[in-house]
Amino acid sequence: MEGKFLEFLENIGSPNLYIYDFIPNDKLENARECYSIPRSEKILGLVDTTFWGSAKTGVAFGLKGVYWMNLGKYTEHNFISWGDLYNNMSTIDLSDSTIWFEPNCAIDINMSKIKPDVFVELIKDLANCYYFNKCSTSVDLYSPVNEKVSLVEEGNKDIMPIGISDNSLNIVDEFGVYDLSNKSEDVRCHYSALLFMIILDDGYIDERQQSKLSYWLEHLNLNGRQAELCELAYRLSSQDSLEEVINFLIMQDPRLGKSLLLDVSLFTSMVESSSSKVSSRLEMLAKVFLINDVELKDILYLTAFILEHSTDGLCKPQPDIDLSSYHLWLPEHQQILFRKSLWK
């Protein structure tokens, strides 16, 4: 998380923003004393809003949250945790150079030399980053046969994740009208957001899931935008747009239904002990994706087969199963799928 925090801070590029090792000791000491920052807190960024450069007023970004001291504008609180920020992100209000989180809880960023809207986006990015890190687990689930998903081999770099269509259409929803041409930014964001909705519903992303997700984001040209996609996923959910987006995408490419459900099944089943919650979610999505019971059973078997989980009690697909529905998939998994002789 620290590394990602520092990336966001470094992208701001303000002369009044000092980052981690480059925070002058006298400024840091003044900030700790004036903003009531605990000694145990690690400060990754410090914005000095003073005229003479003492940093006795300003904003400090720590691992636990945001600390500040305003000049001439008293508020009851001068700290807000990243968790509270994330949970109340929609209530953040900007008035001139003052960022309000709630009554009697505001940051005055006058003299910060950072544009107010940029400052707000920075805070949101850091809160999203914190939340995503909190939802992640460091449990090592790898084994010799279950390694990290490797980067695509040379010569296969044009292979894209499923759901990217060659045609285009207009999607009209709360976000406006989008022209979703092949490999367009919007369809990529929506596709990734759909996966996020499924993953985050379980409360964490394990290392194998993160490895595969990182692969996708890289080949969708969305590196560094994971937190943004997370926020998009929640917006889609809260605005009841998720099913609408899915339906439009499936209309665009009917193969997307089975391909997307297989991806969702893999993400939610990478941990051996899949729950009844996962099963019920997959059944619900199968209806949304217009997938019948036989196709759903095929997907559940393929999921267990690819992840090398037990297939006991699962119905084997027919030997003549059409795997073309999954042809826009990761090459290493394609190789496993097309070794049908192993499970005929």
Protein backbone atom coordinates (compact mmCIF):
# COMPACT_ATOMS: atom_id res chain seq x y z
CA MET A 1 0.00 0.00 0.00
CA GLU A 2 2.82 2.42 0.80
CA GLY A 3 4.20 2.15 -2.71
CA LYS A 4 0.82 2.94 -4.27
CA PHE A 5 0.28 5.85 -1.88
CA LEU A 6 3.64 7.30 -2.89
CA GLU A 7 2.76 6.92 -6.58
CA PHE A 8 -0.40 8.98 -6.15
CA LEU A 9 1.45 11.63 -4.15
CA GLU A 10 4.32 11.86 -6.63
CA ASN A 11 1.87 12.43 -9.48
CA ILE A 12 0.69 15.69 -7.87
CA GLY A 13 3.97 17.52 -8.40
CA SER A 14 3.32 20.52 -6.13
CA PRO A 15 6.30 22.45 -4.68
CA ASN A 16 4.48 22.57 -1.33
CA LEU A 17 4.03 18.79 -1.19
CA TYR A 18 6.90 16.94 0.45
CA ILE A 19 7.03 13.17 0.07
CA TYR A 20 8.29 10.65 2.64
CA ASP A 21 12.11 10.71 2.78
CA PHE A 22 12.15 14.23 1.37
CA ILE A 23 10.04 15.73 4.17
CA PRO A 24 12.36 18.11 6.10
CA ASN A 25 12.70 17.02 9.73
CA ASP A 26 11.73 20.43 11.12
CA LYS A 27 8.53 20.50 9.04
CA LEU A 28 7.65 16.96 10.07
CA GLU A 29 8.21 17.71 13.77
CA ASN A 30 6.07 20.86 13.55
CA ALA A 31 3.33 18.90 11.81
CA ARG A 32 3.37 16.12 14.41
CA GLU A 33 3.07 18.64 17.22
CA CYS A 34 0.52 20.98 15.64
CA TYR A 35 -1.68 18.33 13.97
CA SER A 36 -1.53 15.93 16.96
CA ILE A 37 -0.04 13.12 14.86
CA PRO A 38 0.88 10.02 16.91
CA ARG A 39 4.56 9.09 16.93
CA SER A 40 3.63 5.62 15.71
CA GLU A 41 2.07 7.01 12.53
CA LYS A 42 4.17 6.92 9.36
CA ILE A 43 3.75 10.09 7.31
CA LEU A 44 4.08 9.58 3.56
CA GLY A 45 3.25 13.08 2.40
CA LEU A 46 3.10 16.59 3.89
CA VAL A 47 1.51 19.68 2.34
CA ASP A 48 2.82 22.94 3.81
CA THR A 49 0.22 25.73 3.70
CA THR A 50 2.21 28.29 5.71
CA PHE A 51 3.65 31.49 4.25
CA TRP A 52 7.09 31.09 5.84
CA GLY A 53 7.44 27.34 5.35
CA SER A 54 7.13 26.07 8.91
CA ALA A 55 4.37 23.52 8.07
CA LYS A 56 2.58 24.43 11.32
CA THR A 57 -0.53 24.49 9.18
CA GLY A 58 -1.10 22.06 6.37
CA VAL A 59 -2.11 18.49 5.59
CA ALA A 60 -0.31 15.23 6.37
CA PHE A 61 -1.06 11.90 4.69
CA GLY A 62 -0.39 8.91 6.94
CA LEU A 63 -1.04 5.20 6.72
CA LYS A 64 -4.05 5.55 9.04
CA GLY A 65 -5.63 8.65 7.53
CA VAL A 66 -5.38 12.40 6.92
CA TYR A 67 -4.21 14.89 9.57
CA TRP A 68 -4.37 18.66 9.22
CA MET A 69 -4.25 22.05 10.88
CA ASN A 70 -6.08 24.97 9.29
CA LEU A 71 -5.05 28.61 9.36
CA GLY A 72 -7.78 30.76 10.90
CA LYS A 73 -10.53 28.24 10.18
CA TYR A 74 -11.18 26.09 13.24
CA THR A 75 -12.94 22.75 12.90
CA GLU A 76 -13.80 20.33 15.66
CA HIS A 77 -11.81 17.50 14.06
CA ASN A 78 -8.39 17.49 12.44
CA PHE A 79 -8.15 13.81 11.53
CA ILE A 80 -10.19 11.43 9.41
CA SER A 81 -9.30 7.79 8.81
CA TRP A 82 -9.05 6.28 5.34
CA GLY A 83 -11.85 3.90 6.22
CA ASP A 84 -14.20 6.75 7.16
CA LEU A 85 -13.15 8.64 4.05
CA TYR A 86 -13.94 5.66 1.84
CA ASN A 87 -17.33 5.05 3.47
CA ASN A 88 -18.32 8.73 3.18
CA MET A 89 -16.70 9.54 -0.15
CA SER A 90 -19.98 10.62 -1.74
CA THR A 91 -20.52 13.30 0.92
CA ILE A 92 -17.22 15.12 0.34
CA ASP A 93 -18.03 18.72 -0.59
CA LEU A 94 -15.75 21.37 -2.05
CA SER A 95 -16.34 25.05 -1.29
CA ASP A 96 -13.70 27.41 -2.68
CA SER A 97 -10.49 26.16 -1.06
CA THR A 98 -12.21 24.19 1.71
CA ILE A 99 -12.88 20.46 1.55
CA TRP A 100 -15.77 19.44 3.81
CA PHE A 101 -16.18 15.87 5.02
CA GLU A 102 -18.97 16.60 7.51
CA PRO A 103 -20.04 19.56 9.67
CA ASN A 104 -17.10 20.75 11.79
CA CYS A 105 -14.70 18.57 9.79
CA ALA A 106 -12.97 20.38 6.94
CA ILE A 107 -9.55 21.02 5.42
CA ASP A 108 -8.54 24.48 4.22
CA ILE A 109 -6.09 23.97 1.36
CA ASN A 110 -5.53 27.64 0.60
CA MET A 111 -1.78 28.23 0.07
CA SER A 112 -1.27 24.56 -0.81
CA LYS A 113 -0.60 25.37 -4.50
CA ILE A 114 -2.70 22.33 -5.37
CA LYS A 115 -5.95 22.85 -7.26
CA PRO A 116 -8.91 22.04 -4.98
CA ASP A 117 -10.44 19.51 -7.39
CA VAL A 118 -7.05 17.79 -7.78
CA PHE A 119 -6.72 17.66 -3.99
CA VAL A 120 -10.15 16.03 -3.67
CA GLU A 121 -9.28 13.43 -6.32
CA LEU A 122 -6.01 12.69 -4.52
CA ILE A 123 -7.85 12.03 -1.26
CA LYS A 124 -10.33 9.75 -3.04
CA ASP A 125 -7.55 7.84 -4.78
CA LEU A 126 -5.76 7.26 -1.48
CA ALA A 127 -8.97 6.17 0.26
CA ASN A 128 -9.71 3.70 -2.56
CA CYS A 129 -6.14 2.44 -2.37
CA TYR A 130 -6.46 1.90 1.39
CA TYR A 131 -9.77 0.07 1.02
CA PHE A 132 -8.47 -2.22 -1.70
CA ASN A 133 -5.37 -3.05 0.33
CA LYS A 134 -7.56 -3.76 3.37
CA CYS A 135 -9.65 -6.16 1.28
CA SER A 136 -6.58 -8.03 0.08
CA THR A 137 -4.94 -10.93 1.86
CA SER A 138 -1.35 -12.01 1.82
CA VAL A 139 -2.10 -15.73 2.17
CA ASP A 140 0.20 -17.68 -0.13
CA LEU A 141 -1.97 -20.02 -2.17
CA TYR A 142 0.64 -20.95 -4.74
CA SER A 143 1.97 -24.44 -5.38
CA PRO A 144 4.20 -25.91 -8.13
CA VAL A 145 1.12 -26.45 -10.31
CA ASN A 146 -0.69 -23.27 -9.30
CA GLU A 147 1.80 -20.54 -10.07
CA LYS A 148 1.15 -16.91 -10.78
CA VAL A 149 -0.48 -16.29 -14.13
CA SER A 150 2.48 -15.51 -16.36
CA LEU A 151 2.55 -12.65 -18.80
CA VAL A 152 1.41 -13.53 -22.28
CA GLU A 153 4.11 -15.08 -24.43
CA GLU A 154 5.81 -13.16 -27.21
CA GLY A 155 3.60 -13.23 -30.28
CA ASN A 156 0.35 -13.39 -28.30
CA LYS A 157 0.33 -9.83 -27.04
CA ASP A 158 -2.79 -8.93 -28.99
CA ILE A 159 -4.92 -11.49 -27.17
CA MET A 160 -7.41 -9.56 -25.11
CA PRO A 161 -9.66 -10.64 -22.26
CA ILE A 162 -13.14 -11.77 -23.15
CA GLY A 163 -15.86 -9.26 -23.77
CA ILE A 164 -14.03 -7.06 -26.27
CA SER A 165 -16.05 -6.99 -29.48
CA ASP A 166 -15.13 -5.97 -33.02
CA ASN A 167 -18.27 -3.94 -33.56
CA SER A 168 -19.56 -0.87 -31.80
CA LEU A 169 -22.75 0.23 -30.11
CA ASN A 170 -24.06 3.03 -28.00
CA ILE A 171 -24.72 2.37 -24.34
CA VAL A 172 -27.08 4.85 -22.76
CA ASP A 173 -27.07 4.85 -18.99
CA GLU A 174 -26.35 7.20 -16.10
CA PHE A 175 -22.89 7.85 -17.54
CA GLY A 176 -24.20 9.13 -20.89
CA VAL A 177 -23.79 7.78 -24.41
CA TYR A 178 -20.67 5.76 -25.14
CA ASP A 179 -19.38 4.55 -28.47
CA LEU A 180 -18.03 1.14 -27.52
CA SER A 181 -15.77 0.29 -30.45
CA ASN A 182 -13.30 -2.58 -30.36
CA LYS A 183 -10.92 -2.36 -27.40
CA SER A 184 -12.43 1.00 -26.43
CA GLU A 185 -11.65 2.49 -23.04
CA ASP A 186 -15.29 2.39 -21.94
CA VAL A 187 -15.94 -1.28 -22.61
CA ARG A 188 -12.67 -2.10 -20.85
CA CYS A 189 -13.69 -0.11 -17.80
CA HIS A 190 -17.13 -1.69 -17.71
CA TYR A 191 -15.77 -5.18 -18.16
CA SER A 192 -13.22 -4.72 -15.40
CA ALA A 193 -15.87 -3.15 -13.18
CA LEU A 194 -18.11 -6.19 -13.59
CA LEU A 195 -15.31 -8.41 -12.34
CA PHE A 196 -14.71 -6.07 -9.44
CA MET A 197 -18.36 -6.28 -8.42
CA ILE A 198 -18.10 -10.03 -8.13
CA ILE A 199 -14.71 -10.08 -6.43
CA LEU A 200 -15.30 -7.35 -3.87
CA ASP A 201 -18.59 -8.87 -2.77
CA ASP A 202 -16.51 -11.51 -0.99
CA GLY A 203 -14.56 -8.84 0.92
CA TYR A 204 -11.05 -9.65 -0.28
CA ILE A 205 -8.91 -10.53 -3.27
CA ASP A 206 -6.33 -13.24 -2.74
CA GLU A 207 -2.91 -13.34 -4.39
CA ARG A 208 -3.88 -15.63 -7.25
CA GLN A 209 -6.88 -13.47 -8.07
CA GLN A 210 -4.74 -10.35 -7.94
CA SER A 211 -2.18 -11.95 -10.23
CA LYS A 212 -4.78 -12.68 -12.88
CA LEU A 213 -6.40 -9.29 -12.46
CA SER A 214 -3.03 -7.57 -12.87
CA TYR A 215 -2.57 -9.47 -16.12
CA TRP A 216 -5.90 -8.20 -17.41
CA LEU A 217 -5.33 -4.62 -16.36
CA GLU A 218 -1.95 -4.57 -18.09
CA HIS A 219 -3.33 -5.88 -21.37
CA LEU A 220 -6.31 -3.53 -21.17
CA ASN A 221 -3.92 -0.59 -20.83
CA LEU A 222 -5.41 0.13 -17.40
CA ASN A 223 -2.31 -0.17 -15.23
CA GLY A 224 -2.54 1.99 -12.13
CA ARG A 225 -6.32 2.41 -12.36
CA GLN A 226 -7.40 -0.45 -10.13
CA ALA A 227 -8.80 1.83 -7.40
CA GLU A 228 -10.64 3.87 -10.03
CA LEU A 229 -12.24 0.73 -11.44
CA CYS A 230 -13.19 -0.31 -7.93
CA GLU A 231 -15.03 2.98 -7.47
CA LEU A 232 -16.69 2.58 -10.87
CA ALA A 233 -17.90 -0.87 -9.89
CA TYR A 234 -19.57 0.46 -6.76
CA ARG A 235 -21.14 3.32 -8.72
CA LEU A 236 -22.56 0.86 -11.23
CA SER A 237 -23.98 -1.21 -8.40
CA SER A 238 -25.44 1.67 -6.41
CA GLN A 239 -27.09 3.14 -9.51
CA ASP A 240 -28.57 -0.21 -10.56
CA SER A 241 -26.67 0.03 -13.85
CA LEU A 242 -24.82 -3.27 -13.60
CA GLU A 243 -27.45 -5.49 -15.20
CA GLU A 244 -28.12 -2.90 -17.90
CA VAL A 245 -24.45 -2.76 -18.85
CA ILE A 246 -24.19 -6.57 -18.87
CA ASN A 247 -27.25 -6.89 -21.10
CA PHE A 248 -25.91 -4.40 -23.62
CA LEU A 249 -22.53 -6.12 -23.74
CA ILE A 250 -24.13 -9.54 -24.23
CA MET A 251 -26.28 -8.12 -27.02
CA GLN A 252 -23.06 -6.91 -28.62
CA ASP A 253 -21.35 -10.29 -28.36
CA PRO A 254 -23.47 -13.28 -27.23
CA ARG A 255 -20.30 -15.24 -26.41
CA LEU A 256 -19.67 -12.81 -23.59
CA GLY A 257 -22.25 -14.50 -21.37
CA LYS A 258 -20.47 -17.84 -21.02
CA SER A 259 -17.01 -16.29 -21.14
CA LEU A 260 -17.77 -13.74 -18.45
CA LEU A 261 -19.43 -16.30 -16.19
CA LEU A 262 -16.40 -18.59 -16.52
CA ASP A 263 -14.15 -15.70 -15.49
CA VAL A 264 -16.39 -14.88 -12.55
CA SER A 265 -16.47 -18.54 -11.54
CA LEU A 266 -12.67 -18.73 -11.67
CA PHE A 267 -12.21 -15.58 -9.61
CA THR A 268 -14.63 -16.66 -6.92
CA SER A 269 -13.45 -20.27 -6.86
CA MET A 270 -9.68 -19.78 -6.77
CA VAL A 271 -9.83 -20.46 -3.06
CA GLU A 272 -10.47 -24.21 -2.68
CA SER A 273 -13.29 -23.83 -0.17
CA SER A 274 -15.91 -22.15 -2.35
CA SER A 275 -18.98 -21.14 -0.38
CA SER A 276 -22.69 -21.53 -0.96
CA LYS A 277 -22.70 -17.76 -1.41
CA VAL A 278 -20.49 -18.20 -4.48
CA SER A 279 -22.79 -20.90 -5.89
CA SER A 280 -25.92 -18.83 -5.45
CA ARG A 281 -24.22 -15.82 -7.04
CA LEU A 282 -23.20 -17.88 -10.07
CA GLU A 283 -26.73 -19.21 -10.45
CA MET A 284 -28.10 -15.68 -10.32
CA LEU A 285 -25.60 -14.45 -12.90
CA ALA A 286 -26.34 -17.42 -15.16
CA LYS A 287 -29.93 -16.18 -15.43
CA VAL A 288 -28.75 -12.65 -16.18
CA PHE A 289 -26.35 -13.99 -18.83
CA LEU A 290 -29.08 -16.20 -20.37
CA ILE A 291 -27.10 -19.36 -19.60
CA ASN A 292 -29.06 -22.60 -19.24
CA ASP A 293 -28.49 -25.30 -16.62
CA VAL A 294 -26.39 -27.52 -18.90
CA GLU A 295 -24.08 -24.63 -19.82
CA LEU A 296 -23.76 -23.65 -16.16
CA LYS A 297 -22.74 -27.22 -15.25
CA ASP A 298 -20.14 -27.11 -18.04
CA ILE A 299 -18.74 -23.86 -16.64
CA LEU A 300 -18.55 -25.25 -13.10
CA TYR A 301 -16.68 -28.32 -14.38
CA LEU A 302 -14.28 -26.21 -16.47
CA THR A 303 -13.63 -24.02 -13.43
CA ALA A 304 -12.67 -26.97 -11.24
CA PHE A 305 -10.64 -28.52 -14.06
CA ILE A 306 -8.60 -25.39 -14.77
CA LEU A 307 -7.94 -24.68 -11.09
CA GLU A 308 -7.13 -28.36 -10.51
CA HIS A 309 -9.80 -28.67 -7.87
CA SER A 310 -11.71 -31.90 -7.38
CA THR A 311 -14.29 -32.59 -10.09
CA ASP A 312 -16.06 -35.26 -8.03
CA GLY A 313 -19.80 -34.75 -8.17
CA LEU A 314 -19.59 -32.44 -11.19
CA CYS A 315 -21.07 -33.33 -14.57
CA LYS A 316 -18.47 -33.79 -17.30
CA PRO A 317 -19.13 -31.77 -20.46
CA GLN A 318 -20.02 -33.64 -23.62
CA PRO A 319 -16.95 -34.69 -25.68
CA ASP A 320 -18.14 -32.46 -28.53
CA ILE A 321 -18.49 -29.36 -26.34
CA ASP A 322 -17.95 -26.17 -28.34
CA LEU A 323 -15.07 -24.33 -26.71
CA SER A 324 -15.13 -21.48 -29.22
CA SER A 325 -17.16 -19.47 -26.70
CA TYR A 326 -13.99 -19.19 -24.64
CA HIS A 327 -11.54 -18.48 -27.45
CA LEU A 328 -10.85 -14.91 -26.31
CA TRP A 329 -9.22 -16.17 -23.18
CA LEU A 330 -5.78 -16.42 -21.58
CA PRO A 331 -3.49 -18.55 -23.78
CA GLU A 332 -2.19 -20.75 -20.96
CA HIS A 333 -5.73 -21.58 -19.91
CA GLN A 334 -6.72 -22.18 -23.52
CA GLN A 335 -4.05 -24.86 -23.72
CA ILE A 336 -5.54 -26.61 -20.69
CA LEU A 337 -9.07 -26.31 -22.04
CA PHE A 338 -8.20 -27.75 -25.43
CA ARG A 339 -6.58 -30.82 -23.89
CA LYS A 340 -10.07 -32.33 -23.91
CA SER A 341 -8.65 -35.84 -23.96
CA LEU A 342 -7.93 -35.37 -20.25
CA TRP A 343 -11.59 -35.14 -19.34
CA LYS A 344 -13.50 -36.94 -22.11
